[in-house]
Coordinates of C-alpha atoms in Angstrom, one line a residue:
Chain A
X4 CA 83.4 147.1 85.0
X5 CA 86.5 148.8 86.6
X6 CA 84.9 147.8 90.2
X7 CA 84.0 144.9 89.4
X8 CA 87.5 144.3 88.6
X9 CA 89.0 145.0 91.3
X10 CA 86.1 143.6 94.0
X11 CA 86.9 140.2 92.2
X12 CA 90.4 141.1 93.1
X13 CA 90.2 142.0 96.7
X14 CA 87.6 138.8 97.0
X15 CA 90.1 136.6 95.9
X16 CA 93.3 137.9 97.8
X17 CA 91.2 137.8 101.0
X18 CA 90.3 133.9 100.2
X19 CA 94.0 133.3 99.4
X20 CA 94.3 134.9 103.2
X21 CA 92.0 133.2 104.9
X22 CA 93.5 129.6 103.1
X23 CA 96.9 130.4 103.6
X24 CA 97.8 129.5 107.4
X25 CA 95.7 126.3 107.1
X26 CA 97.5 124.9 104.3
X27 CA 100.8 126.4 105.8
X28 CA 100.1 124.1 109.0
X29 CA 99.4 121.2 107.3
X30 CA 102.3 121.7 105.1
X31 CA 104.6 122.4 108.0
X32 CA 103.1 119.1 109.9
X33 CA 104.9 116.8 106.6
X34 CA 108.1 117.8 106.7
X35 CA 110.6 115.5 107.5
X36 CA 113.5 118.6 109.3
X37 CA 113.0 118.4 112.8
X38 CA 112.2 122.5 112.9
X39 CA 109.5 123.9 111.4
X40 CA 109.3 124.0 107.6
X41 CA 107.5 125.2 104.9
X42 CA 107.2 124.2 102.3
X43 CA 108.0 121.3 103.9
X44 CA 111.1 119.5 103.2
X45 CA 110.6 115.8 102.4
X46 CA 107.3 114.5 103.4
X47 CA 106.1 112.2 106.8
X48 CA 103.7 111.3 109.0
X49 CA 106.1 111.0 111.6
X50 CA 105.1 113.9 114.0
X51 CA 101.5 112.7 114.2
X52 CA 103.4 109.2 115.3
X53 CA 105.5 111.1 118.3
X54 CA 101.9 112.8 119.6
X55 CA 100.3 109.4 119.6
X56 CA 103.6 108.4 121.8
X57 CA 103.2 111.1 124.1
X58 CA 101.2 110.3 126.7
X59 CA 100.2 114.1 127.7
X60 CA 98.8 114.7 124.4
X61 CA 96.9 111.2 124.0
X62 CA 95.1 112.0 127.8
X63 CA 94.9 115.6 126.7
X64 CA 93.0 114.6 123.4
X65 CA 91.3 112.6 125.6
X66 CA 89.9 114.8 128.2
X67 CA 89.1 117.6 125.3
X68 CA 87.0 115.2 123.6
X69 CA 85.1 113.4 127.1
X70 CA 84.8 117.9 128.0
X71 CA 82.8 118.4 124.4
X72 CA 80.8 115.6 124.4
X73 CA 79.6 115.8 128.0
X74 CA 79.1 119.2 127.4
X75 CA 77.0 119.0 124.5
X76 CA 75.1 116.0 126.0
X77 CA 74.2 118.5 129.2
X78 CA 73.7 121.5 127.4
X79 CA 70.6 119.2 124.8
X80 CA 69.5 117.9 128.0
X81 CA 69.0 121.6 129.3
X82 CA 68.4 123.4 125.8
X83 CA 65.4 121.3 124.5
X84 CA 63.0 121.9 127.6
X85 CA 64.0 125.4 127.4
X86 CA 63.3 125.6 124.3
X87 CA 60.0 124.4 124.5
X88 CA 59.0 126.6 127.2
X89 CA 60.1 129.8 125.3
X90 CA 58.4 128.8 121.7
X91 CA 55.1 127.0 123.6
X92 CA 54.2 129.9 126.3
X93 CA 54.1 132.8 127.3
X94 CA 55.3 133.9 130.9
X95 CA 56.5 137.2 132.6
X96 CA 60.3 137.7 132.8
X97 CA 60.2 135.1 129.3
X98 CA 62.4 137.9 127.5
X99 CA 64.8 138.3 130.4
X100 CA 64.5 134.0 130.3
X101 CA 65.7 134.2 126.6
X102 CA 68.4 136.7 126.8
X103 CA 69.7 135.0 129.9
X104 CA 70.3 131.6 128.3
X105 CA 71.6 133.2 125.1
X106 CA 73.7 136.1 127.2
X107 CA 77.0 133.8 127.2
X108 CA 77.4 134.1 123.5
X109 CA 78.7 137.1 124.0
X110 CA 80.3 137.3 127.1
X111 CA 84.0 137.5 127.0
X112 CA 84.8 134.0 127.9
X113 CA 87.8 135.3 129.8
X114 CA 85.9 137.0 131.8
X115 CA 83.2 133.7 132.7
X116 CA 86.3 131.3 133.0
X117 CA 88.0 134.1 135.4
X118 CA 84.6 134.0 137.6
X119 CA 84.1 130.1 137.1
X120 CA 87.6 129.9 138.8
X121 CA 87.0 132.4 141.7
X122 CA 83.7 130.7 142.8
X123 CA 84.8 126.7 142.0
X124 CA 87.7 127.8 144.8
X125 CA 85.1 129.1 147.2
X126 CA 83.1 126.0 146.7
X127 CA 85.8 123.3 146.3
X128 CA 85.5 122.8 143.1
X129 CA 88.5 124.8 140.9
X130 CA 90.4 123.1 138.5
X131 CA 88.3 120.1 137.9
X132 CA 87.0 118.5 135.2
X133 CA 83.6 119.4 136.7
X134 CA 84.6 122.9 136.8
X135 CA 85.4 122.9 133.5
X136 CA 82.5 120.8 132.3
X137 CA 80.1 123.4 134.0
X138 CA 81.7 126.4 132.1
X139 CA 81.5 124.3 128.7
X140 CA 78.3 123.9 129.1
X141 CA 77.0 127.3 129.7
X142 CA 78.9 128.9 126.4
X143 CA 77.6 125.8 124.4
X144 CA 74.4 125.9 125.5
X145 CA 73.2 128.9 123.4
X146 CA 74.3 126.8 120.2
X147 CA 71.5 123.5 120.9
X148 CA 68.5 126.5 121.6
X149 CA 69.4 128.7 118.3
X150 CA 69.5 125.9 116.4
X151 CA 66.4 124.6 118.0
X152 CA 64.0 127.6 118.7
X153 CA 63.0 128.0 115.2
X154 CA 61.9 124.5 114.4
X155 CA 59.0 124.8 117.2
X156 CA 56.9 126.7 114.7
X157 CA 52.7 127.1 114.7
X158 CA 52.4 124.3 112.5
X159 CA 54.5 121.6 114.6
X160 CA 52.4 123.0 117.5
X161 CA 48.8 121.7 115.7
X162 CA 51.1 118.3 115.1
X163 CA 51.5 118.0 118.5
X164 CA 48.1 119.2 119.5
X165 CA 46.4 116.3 117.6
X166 CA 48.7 113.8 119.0
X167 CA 47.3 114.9 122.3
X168 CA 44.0 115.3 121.1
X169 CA 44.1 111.2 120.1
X170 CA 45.2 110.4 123.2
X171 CA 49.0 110.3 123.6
X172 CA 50.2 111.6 126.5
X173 CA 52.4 114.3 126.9
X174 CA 55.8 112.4 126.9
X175 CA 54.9 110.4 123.9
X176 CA 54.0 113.2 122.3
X177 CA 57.6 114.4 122.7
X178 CA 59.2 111.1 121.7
X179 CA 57.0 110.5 118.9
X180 CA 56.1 114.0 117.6
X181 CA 58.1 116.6 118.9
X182 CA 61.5 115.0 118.8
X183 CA 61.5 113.5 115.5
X184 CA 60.3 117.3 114.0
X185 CA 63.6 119.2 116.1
X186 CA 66.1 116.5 115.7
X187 CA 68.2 118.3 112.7
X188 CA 68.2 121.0 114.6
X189 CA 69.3 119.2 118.0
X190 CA 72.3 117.6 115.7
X191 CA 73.3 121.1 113.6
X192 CA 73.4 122.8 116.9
X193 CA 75.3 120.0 119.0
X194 CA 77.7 120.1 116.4
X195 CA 78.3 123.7 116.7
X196 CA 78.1 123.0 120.5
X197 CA 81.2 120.1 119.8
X198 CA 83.3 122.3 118.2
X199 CA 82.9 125.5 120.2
X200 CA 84.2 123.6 123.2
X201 CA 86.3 121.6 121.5
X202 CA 88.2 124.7 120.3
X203 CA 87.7 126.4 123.7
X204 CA 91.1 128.3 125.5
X205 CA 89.8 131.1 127.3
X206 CA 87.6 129.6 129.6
X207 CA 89.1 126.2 130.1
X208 CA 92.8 128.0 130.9
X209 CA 91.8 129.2 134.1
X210 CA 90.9 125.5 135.5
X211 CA 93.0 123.6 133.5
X212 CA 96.6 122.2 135.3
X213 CA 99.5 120.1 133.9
X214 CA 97.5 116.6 134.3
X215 CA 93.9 118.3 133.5
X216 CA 94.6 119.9 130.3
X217 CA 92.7 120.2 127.2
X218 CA 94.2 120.2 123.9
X219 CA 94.1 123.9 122.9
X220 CA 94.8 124.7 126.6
X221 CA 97.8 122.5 125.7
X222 CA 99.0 123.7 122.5
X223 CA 98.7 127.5 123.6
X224 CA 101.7 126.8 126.9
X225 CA 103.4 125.0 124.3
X226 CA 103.2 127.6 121.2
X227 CA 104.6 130.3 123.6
X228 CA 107.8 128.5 124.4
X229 CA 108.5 126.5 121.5
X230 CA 107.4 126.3 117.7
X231 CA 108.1 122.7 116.0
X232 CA 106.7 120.0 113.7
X233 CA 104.7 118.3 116.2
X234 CA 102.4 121.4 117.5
X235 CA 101.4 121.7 113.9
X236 CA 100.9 118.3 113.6
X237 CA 98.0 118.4 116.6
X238 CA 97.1 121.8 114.9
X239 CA 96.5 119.8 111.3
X240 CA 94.5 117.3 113.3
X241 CA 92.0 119.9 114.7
X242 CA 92.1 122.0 111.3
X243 CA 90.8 117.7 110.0
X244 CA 88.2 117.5 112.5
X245 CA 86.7 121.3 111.9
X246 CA 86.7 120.2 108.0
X247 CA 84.8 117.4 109.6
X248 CA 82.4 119.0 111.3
X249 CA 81.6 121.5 108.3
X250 CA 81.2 118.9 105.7
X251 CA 78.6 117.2 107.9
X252 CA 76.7 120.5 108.8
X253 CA 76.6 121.4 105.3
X254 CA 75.2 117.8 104.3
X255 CA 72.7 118.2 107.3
X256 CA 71.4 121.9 106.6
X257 CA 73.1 123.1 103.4
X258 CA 75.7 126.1 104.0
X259 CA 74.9 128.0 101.2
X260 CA 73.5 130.7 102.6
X261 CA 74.7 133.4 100.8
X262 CA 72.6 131.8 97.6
X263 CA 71.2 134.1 94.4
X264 CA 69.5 137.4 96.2
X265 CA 65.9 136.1 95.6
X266 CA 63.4 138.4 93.5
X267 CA 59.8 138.6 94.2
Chain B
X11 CA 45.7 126.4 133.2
X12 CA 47.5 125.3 136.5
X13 CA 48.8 121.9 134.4
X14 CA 50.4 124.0 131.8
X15 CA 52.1 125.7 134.7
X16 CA 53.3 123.1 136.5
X17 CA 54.7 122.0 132.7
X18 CA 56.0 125.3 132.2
X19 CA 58.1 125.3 135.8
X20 CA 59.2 121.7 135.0
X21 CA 60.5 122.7 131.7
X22 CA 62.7 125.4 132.9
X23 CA 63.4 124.4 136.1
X24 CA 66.7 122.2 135.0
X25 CA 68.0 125.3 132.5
X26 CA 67.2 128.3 135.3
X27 CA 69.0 126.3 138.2
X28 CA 72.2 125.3 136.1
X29 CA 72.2 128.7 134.6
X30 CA 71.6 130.2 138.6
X31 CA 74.6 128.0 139.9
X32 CA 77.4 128.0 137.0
X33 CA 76.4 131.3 135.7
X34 CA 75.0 134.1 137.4
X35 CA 76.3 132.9 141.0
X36 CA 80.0 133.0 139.5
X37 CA 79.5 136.4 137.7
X38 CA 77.7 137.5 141.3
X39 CA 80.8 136.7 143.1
X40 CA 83.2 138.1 141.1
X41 CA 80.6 141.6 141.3
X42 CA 81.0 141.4 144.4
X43 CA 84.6 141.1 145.2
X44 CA 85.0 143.9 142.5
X45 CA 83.9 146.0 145.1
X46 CA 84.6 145.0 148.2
X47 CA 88.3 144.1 150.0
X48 CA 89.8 141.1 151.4
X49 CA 87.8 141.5 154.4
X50 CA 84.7 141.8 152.8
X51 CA 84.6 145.5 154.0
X52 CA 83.0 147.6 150.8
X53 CA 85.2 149.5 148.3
X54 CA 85.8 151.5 145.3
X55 CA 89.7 151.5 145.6
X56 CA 90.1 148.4 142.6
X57 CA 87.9 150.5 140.3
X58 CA 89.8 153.5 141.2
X59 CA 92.9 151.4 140.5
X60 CA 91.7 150.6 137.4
X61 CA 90.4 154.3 136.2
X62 CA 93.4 156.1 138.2
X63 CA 96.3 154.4 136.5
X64 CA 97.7 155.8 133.6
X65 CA 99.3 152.4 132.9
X66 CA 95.3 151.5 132.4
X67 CA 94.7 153.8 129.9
X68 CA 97.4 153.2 127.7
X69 CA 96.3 149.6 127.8
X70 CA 92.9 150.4 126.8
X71 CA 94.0 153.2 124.3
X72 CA 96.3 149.8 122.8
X73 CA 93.2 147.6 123.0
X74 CA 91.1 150.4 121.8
X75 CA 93.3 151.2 118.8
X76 CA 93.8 147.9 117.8
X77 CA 90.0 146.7 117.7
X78 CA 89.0 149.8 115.8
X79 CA 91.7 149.3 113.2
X80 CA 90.7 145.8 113.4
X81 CA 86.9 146.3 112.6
X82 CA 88.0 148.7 109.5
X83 CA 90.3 146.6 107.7
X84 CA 87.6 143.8 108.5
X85 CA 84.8 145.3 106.7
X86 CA 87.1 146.7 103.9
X87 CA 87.7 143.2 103.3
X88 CA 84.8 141.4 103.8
X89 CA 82.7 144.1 102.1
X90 CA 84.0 143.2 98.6
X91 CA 84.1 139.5 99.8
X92 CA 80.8 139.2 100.5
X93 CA 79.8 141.3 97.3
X94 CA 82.0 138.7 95.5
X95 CA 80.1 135.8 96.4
X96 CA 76.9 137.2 96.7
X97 CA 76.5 138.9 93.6
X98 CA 79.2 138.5 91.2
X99 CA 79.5 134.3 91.4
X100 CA 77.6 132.1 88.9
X101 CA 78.8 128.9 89.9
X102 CA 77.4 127.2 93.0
X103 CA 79.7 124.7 93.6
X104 CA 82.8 127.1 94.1
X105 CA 80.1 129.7 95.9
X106 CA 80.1 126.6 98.5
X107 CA 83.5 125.8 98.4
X108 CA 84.0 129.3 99.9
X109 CA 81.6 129.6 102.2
X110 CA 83.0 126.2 104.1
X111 CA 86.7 127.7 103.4
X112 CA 85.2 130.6 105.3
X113 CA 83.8 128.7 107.9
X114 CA 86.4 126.7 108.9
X115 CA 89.0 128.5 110.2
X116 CA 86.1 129.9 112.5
X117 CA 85.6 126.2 113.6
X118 CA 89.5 126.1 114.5
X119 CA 90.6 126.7 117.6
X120 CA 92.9 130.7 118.0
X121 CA 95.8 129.0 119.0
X122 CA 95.9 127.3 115.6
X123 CA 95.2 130.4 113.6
X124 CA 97.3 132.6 115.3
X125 CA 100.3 130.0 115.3
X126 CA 99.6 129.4 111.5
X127 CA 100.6 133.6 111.4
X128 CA 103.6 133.2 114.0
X129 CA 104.9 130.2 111.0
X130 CA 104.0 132.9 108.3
X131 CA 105.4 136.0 109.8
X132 CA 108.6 135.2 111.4
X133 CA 111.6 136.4 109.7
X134 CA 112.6 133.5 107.7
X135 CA 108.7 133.1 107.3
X136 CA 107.0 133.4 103.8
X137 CA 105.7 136.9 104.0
X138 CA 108.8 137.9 104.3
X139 CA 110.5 135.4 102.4
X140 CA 107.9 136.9 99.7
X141 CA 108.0 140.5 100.1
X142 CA 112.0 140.1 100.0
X143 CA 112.1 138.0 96.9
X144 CA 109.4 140.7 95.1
X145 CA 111.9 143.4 96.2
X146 CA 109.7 145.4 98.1
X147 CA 112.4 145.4 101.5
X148 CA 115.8 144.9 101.8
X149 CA 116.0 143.3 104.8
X150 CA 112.9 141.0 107.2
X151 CA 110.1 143.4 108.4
X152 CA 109.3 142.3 112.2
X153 CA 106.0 141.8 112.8
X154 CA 105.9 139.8 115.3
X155 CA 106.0 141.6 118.8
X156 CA 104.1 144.3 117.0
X157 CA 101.0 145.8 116.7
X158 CA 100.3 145.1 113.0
X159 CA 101.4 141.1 113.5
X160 CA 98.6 141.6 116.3
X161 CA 96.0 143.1 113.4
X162 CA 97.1 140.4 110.8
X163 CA 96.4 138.2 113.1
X164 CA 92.9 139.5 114.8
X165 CA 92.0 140.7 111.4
X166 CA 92.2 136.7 110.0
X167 CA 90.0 135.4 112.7
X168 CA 87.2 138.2 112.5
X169 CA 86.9 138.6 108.8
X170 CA 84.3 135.8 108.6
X171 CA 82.0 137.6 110.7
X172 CA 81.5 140.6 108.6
X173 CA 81.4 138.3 105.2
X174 CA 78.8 136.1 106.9
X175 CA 76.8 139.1 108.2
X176 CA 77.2 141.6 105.4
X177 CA 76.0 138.6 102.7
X178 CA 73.5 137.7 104.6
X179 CA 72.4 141.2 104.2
X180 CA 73.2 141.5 100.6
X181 CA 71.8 137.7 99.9
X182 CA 68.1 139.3 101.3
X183 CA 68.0 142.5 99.3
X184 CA 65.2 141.9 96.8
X185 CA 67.0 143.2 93.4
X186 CA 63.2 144.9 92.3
X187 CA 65.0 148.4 94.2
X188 CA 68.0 148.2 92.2
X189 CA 66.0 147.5 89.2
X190 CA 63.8 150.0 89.3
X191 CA 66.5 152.6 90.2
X192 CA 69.0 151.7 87.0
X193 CA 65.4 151.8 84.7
X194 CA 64.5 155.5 86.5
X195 CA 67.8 156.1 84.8
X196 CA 70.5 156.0 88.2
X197 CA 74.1 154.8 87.5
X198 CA 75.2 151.6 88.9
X199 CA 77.5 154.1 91.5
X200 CA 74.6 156.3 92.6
X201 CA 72.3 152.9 93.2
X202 CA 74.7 151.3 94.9
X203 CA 75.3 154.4 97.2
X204 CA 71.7 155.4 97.8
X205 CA 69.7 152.2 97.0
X206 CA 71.7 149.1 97.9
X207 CA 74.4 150.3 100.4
X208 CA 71.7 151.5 102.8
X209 CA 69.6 147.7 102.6
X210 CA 72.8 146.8 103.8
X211 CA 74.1 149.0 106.3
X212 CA 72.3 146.9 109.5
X213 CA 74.1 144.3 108.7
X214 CA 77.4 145.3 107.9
X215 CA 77.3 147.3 111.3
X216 CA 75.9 144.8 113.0
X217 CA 78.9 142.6 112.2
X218 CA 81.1 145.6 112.2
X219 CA 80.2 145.8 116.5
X220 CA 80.5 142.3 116.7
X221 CA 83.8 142.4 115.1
X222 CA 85.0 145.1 117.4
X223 CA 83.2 143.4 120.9
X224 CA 85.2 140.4 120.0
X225 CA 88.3 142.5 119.7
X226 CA 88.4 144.1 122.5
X227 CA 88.0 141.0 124.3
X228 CA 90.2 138.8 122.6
X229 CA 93.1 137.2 124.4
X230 CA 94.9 134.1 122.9
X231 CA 95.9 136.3 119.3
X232 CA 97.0 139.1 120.8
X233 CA 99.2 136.9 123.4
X234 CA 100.6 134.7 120.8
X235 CA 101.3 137.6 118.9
X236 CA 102.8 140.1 120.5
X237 CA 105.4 137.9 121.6
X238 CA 105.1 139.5 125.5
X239 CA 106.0 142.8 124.1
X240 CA 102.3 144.3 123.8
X241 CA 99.8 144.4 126.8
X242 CA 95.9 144.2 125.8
X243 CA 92.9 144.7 128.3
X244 CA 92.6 140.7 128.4
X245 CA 95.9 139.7 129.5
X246 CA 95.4 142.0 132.6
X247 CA 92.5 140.3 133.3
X248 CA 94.3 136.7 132.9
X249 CA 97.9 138.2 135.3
X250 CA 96.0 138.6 137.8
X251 CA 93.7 135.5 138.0
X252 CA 96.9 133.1 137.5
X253 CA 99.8 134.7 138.6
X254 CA 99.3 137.9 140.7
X255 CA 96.5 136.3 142.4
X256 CA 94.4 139.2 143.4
X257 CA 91.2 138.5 142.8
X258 CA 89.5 141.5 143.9
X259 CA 91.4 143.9 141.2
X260 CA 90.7 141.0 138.7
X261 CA 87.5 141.2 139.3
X262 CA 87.3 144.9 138.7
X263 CA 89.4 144.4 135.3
X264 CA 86.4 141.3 134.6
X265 CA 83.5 143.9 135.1
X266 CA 85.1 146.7 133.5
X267 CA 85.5 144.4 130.5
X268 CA 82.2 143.0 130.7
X269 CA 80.6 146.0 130.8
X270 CA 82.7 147.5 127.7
X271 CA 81.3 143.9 125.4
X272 CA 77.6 144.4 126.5
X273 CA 77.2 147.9 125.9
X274 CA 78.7 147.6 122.8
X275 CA 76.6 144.7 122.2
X276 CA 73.8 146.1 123.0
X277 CA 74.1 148.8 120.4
X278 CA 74.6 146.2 117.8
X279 CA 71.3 144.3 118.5
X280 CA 69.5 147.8 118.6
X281 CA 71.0 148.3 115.2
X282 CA 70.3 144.8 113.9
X283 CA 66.6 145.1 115.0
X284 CA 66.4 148.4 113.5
X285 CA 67.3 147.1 109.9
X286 CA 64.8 144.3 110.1
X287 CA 61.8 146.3 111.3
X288 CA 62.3 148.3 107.7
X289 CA 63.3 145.7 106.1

């Protein structure tokens, strides 16, 4: 009972942790002093007001947002053939295939942003948006074919097998049978695939520059220098969108995965 | 036969080439220049700068130190976390509420994290404001510029990790085993040490490595931070690609570092695999 007691305790001090600094930046983003305060004194939406007046941070928002979605567009475009060739054959080197593709999710971005900068100078193409672009769409590309992969079971194969077998060709078979069957998880893992370059600073720093700049490429130069109601007010913003993001994944696929332990 | 081929080399074609030119051709180069000089003649000399230097040690033995510490106040936190919701919750609806409260500061970019810490631990900030008004110190505790601002902050961002892999464990463990031990006649102590700790054990050392790979490579806590007054293995890595400009000993850094995640990835999947074959 005693250690019961006290795991409830620990539980809830580390939720109160892992809460805190989000409510402390959207606090901080309402106050009406021009430092930072929380709580916040008065309350005002005027710092999100001065970022949508800033012309840096609207084109930075804007090239963060243009980087994510191109990025997850590519890395759907690339993931779902893969995909397909991993679950439907099987090939030699189809392990090293699988382990290269899902290698950059955990590779030190530093380190792939660091080599992405090296080789765009040696061909011409550093600090680009198609520099960065490439690089977001390697680290999200692992996202779309997790997400993916385990949809093309046995039994969607025999789906597809009789659509051939009555005649559909191989392309309407994938518009008409495949597709529809993988599309949750195309749209669970192009969200993840949003967000995780969305949120991206590691790789994006080393081909970012004062006009090509993301947002958290942005906010991190910023946050080293100075601290004041405005960078939390972008950081609220971001902390909105995430919620966002959740919200919808857990409508799409239901985040409760640490339900009842089932008994047999 | 030869159809399915030609289907098969279609399909991967696109992924394998983009993979070819953004991936391995960039990692190939910076290899490369890891070991050779400006000339293209080979070397070892940026390794040996790298493993000569004491100045690299006592980075690593910081990076080092940190991570570990990292790692165990991780899964002594999200241990009883994951417990918490797995087991001792009744009530969905606040089981969900947080599991997305989890979740999204893992959806938030570091910078935001971190900077919510550099609002919460300055000196005026409300841990201290706290910890002064409880009458625990007299005057501010500094924590930022320090190694345990550093582990707050590292400690906030990886803590999901081992909740989400240690309750997935938990969540699988078919309850039959502890049944049957507590009707053999076990205490709930002894089960949980011989019965249900090790059904759990892949997992929580699975996320455990991955808490400790991430770590060791992390860069934008650990700048924000220390406030310039710590050096991790990251920023090294990040000097010389934007402001020293030698790319060669960058390079050697990159590898060094790579090589450091993989291996200790590696271990983690062999570890992960080994809990679900006996599973």
């Amino acid at each position: 009972m005693i250690a019961r007691l006290l795991i409830r305790i620990v539980a809830l001090a580390a939720m109160a942790y892992l809460v805190l600094p989000l409510v402390v930046i959207i606090g901080a983003s309402l106050t009406e002093t021009s430092y930072l305060a929380f709580p916040p004194e008065g309350l005002t939406l005027k710092w999100f007001g001065v970022l949508f007046e800033d012309p840096s941070y609207v084109s930075a928002f804007v090239t963060s947002t243009l980087l994510a979605l191109a990025a997850t567009a590519v890395a759907i475009v690339l993931a779902v053939p893969a995909s397909l060739a991993l679950a439907r054959y099987v090939f030699a080197g189809r392990e090293g295939v699988s382990a290269l593709l899902l290698s950059p999710l955990v590779l030190p971005y530093v380190v792939l942003g660091a080599a992405l900068l090296q080789y765009g100078s040696a061909i011409g193409m550093a600090r680009s948006f198609e520099a960065l672009l490439v690089g977001h769409v390697i680290i999200v590309m692992p996202f779309v074919l997790r997400s993916v992969l385990p949809l093309l079971t046995p039994e969607q194969r025999a789906l597809e097998e009789a659509s051939m077998d009555l005649g559909a060709g191989p392309l309407a078979t994938f518009f008409l049978v495949v597709l529809p069957q993988i599309r949750g998880g195309i749209v669970s893992g192009g969200l993840l695939a949003f967000i995780s370059s969305w949120i991206n600073v590691e790789l994006s720093i080393f081909n970012t520059t004062a006009a090509l700049n993301t947002i958290p490429v942005k906010m991190f130069n910023y946050v080293q220098y100075t601290i004041d109601p405005t960078i939390a007010a972008v950081s609220a913003i971001t902390i909105v969108v995430a919620a966002l993001v959740i919200i919808l994944l857990d409508l799409l696929m239901g985040l409760d995965m640490l339900s009842e332990p089932h008994r047999s | 036969m030869t159809a399915s081929r030609t289907t098969l080399a279609l399909l991967l074609f696109a992924p394998l080439a983009f993979f070819a030119a953004f991936f391995l051709a960039p990692m190939a180069v910076v290899a490369i220049s890891s070991v050779t000089t400006s000339d293209g003649a080979l070397t070892a000399a940026h390794y040996a700068r790298v493993l000569l230097d004491q100045y690299h040690w006592d980075v690593l033995w910081v990076t080092f130190r940190i991570a570990l510490a990292t790692t165990a106040i991780c899964v002594l936190v999200g241990f009883p976390l994951a417990w918490y919701l797995v087991r001792i919750v009744r009530w969905r609806a606040w089981r969900r509420a947080c599991v997305i409260l989890i979740i999204v500061p893992l959806f938030t970019s570091n910078i935001v994290r971190s900077f919510g810490w550099m609002v919460l631990l300055g000196r005026t900030g409300l841990v201290n404001q706290g910890l002064m008004g409880l009458g625990l110190t007299e005057r501010p505790i500094r924590f930022l510029g320090t190694e345990t601002g550093i582990l707050i902050g590292l400690v906030y961002i990886l803590v999901p990790f081992v909740v989400l892999s240690v309750g997935n464990a938990l969540a699988k463990i078919d309850t039959v085993y502890e049944d049957a031990s507590a009707d053999l006649g076990v205490g709930p102590a002894r089960t949980f040490w011989f019965v249900t700790l090790p059904l759990c054990l892949p997992g929580a050392i699975s996320g455990a490595i991955m808490v400790f790979a991430l770590a060791v490579s992390a860069y934008v806590t650990p700048a924000l931070l220390s406030g310039g007054q710590i050096t991790v293995f990251s920023m090294l890595i990040f000097q010389q690609y934007s402001t020293v400009f030698d790319f060669h000993y960058g390079a050697a850094l990159s590898v060094t570092l790579l090589m450091l995640t993989l291996v200790l990835v590696s271990i983690a999947g062999r570890i992960g695999d080994g809990g679900r074959r006996t599973a």
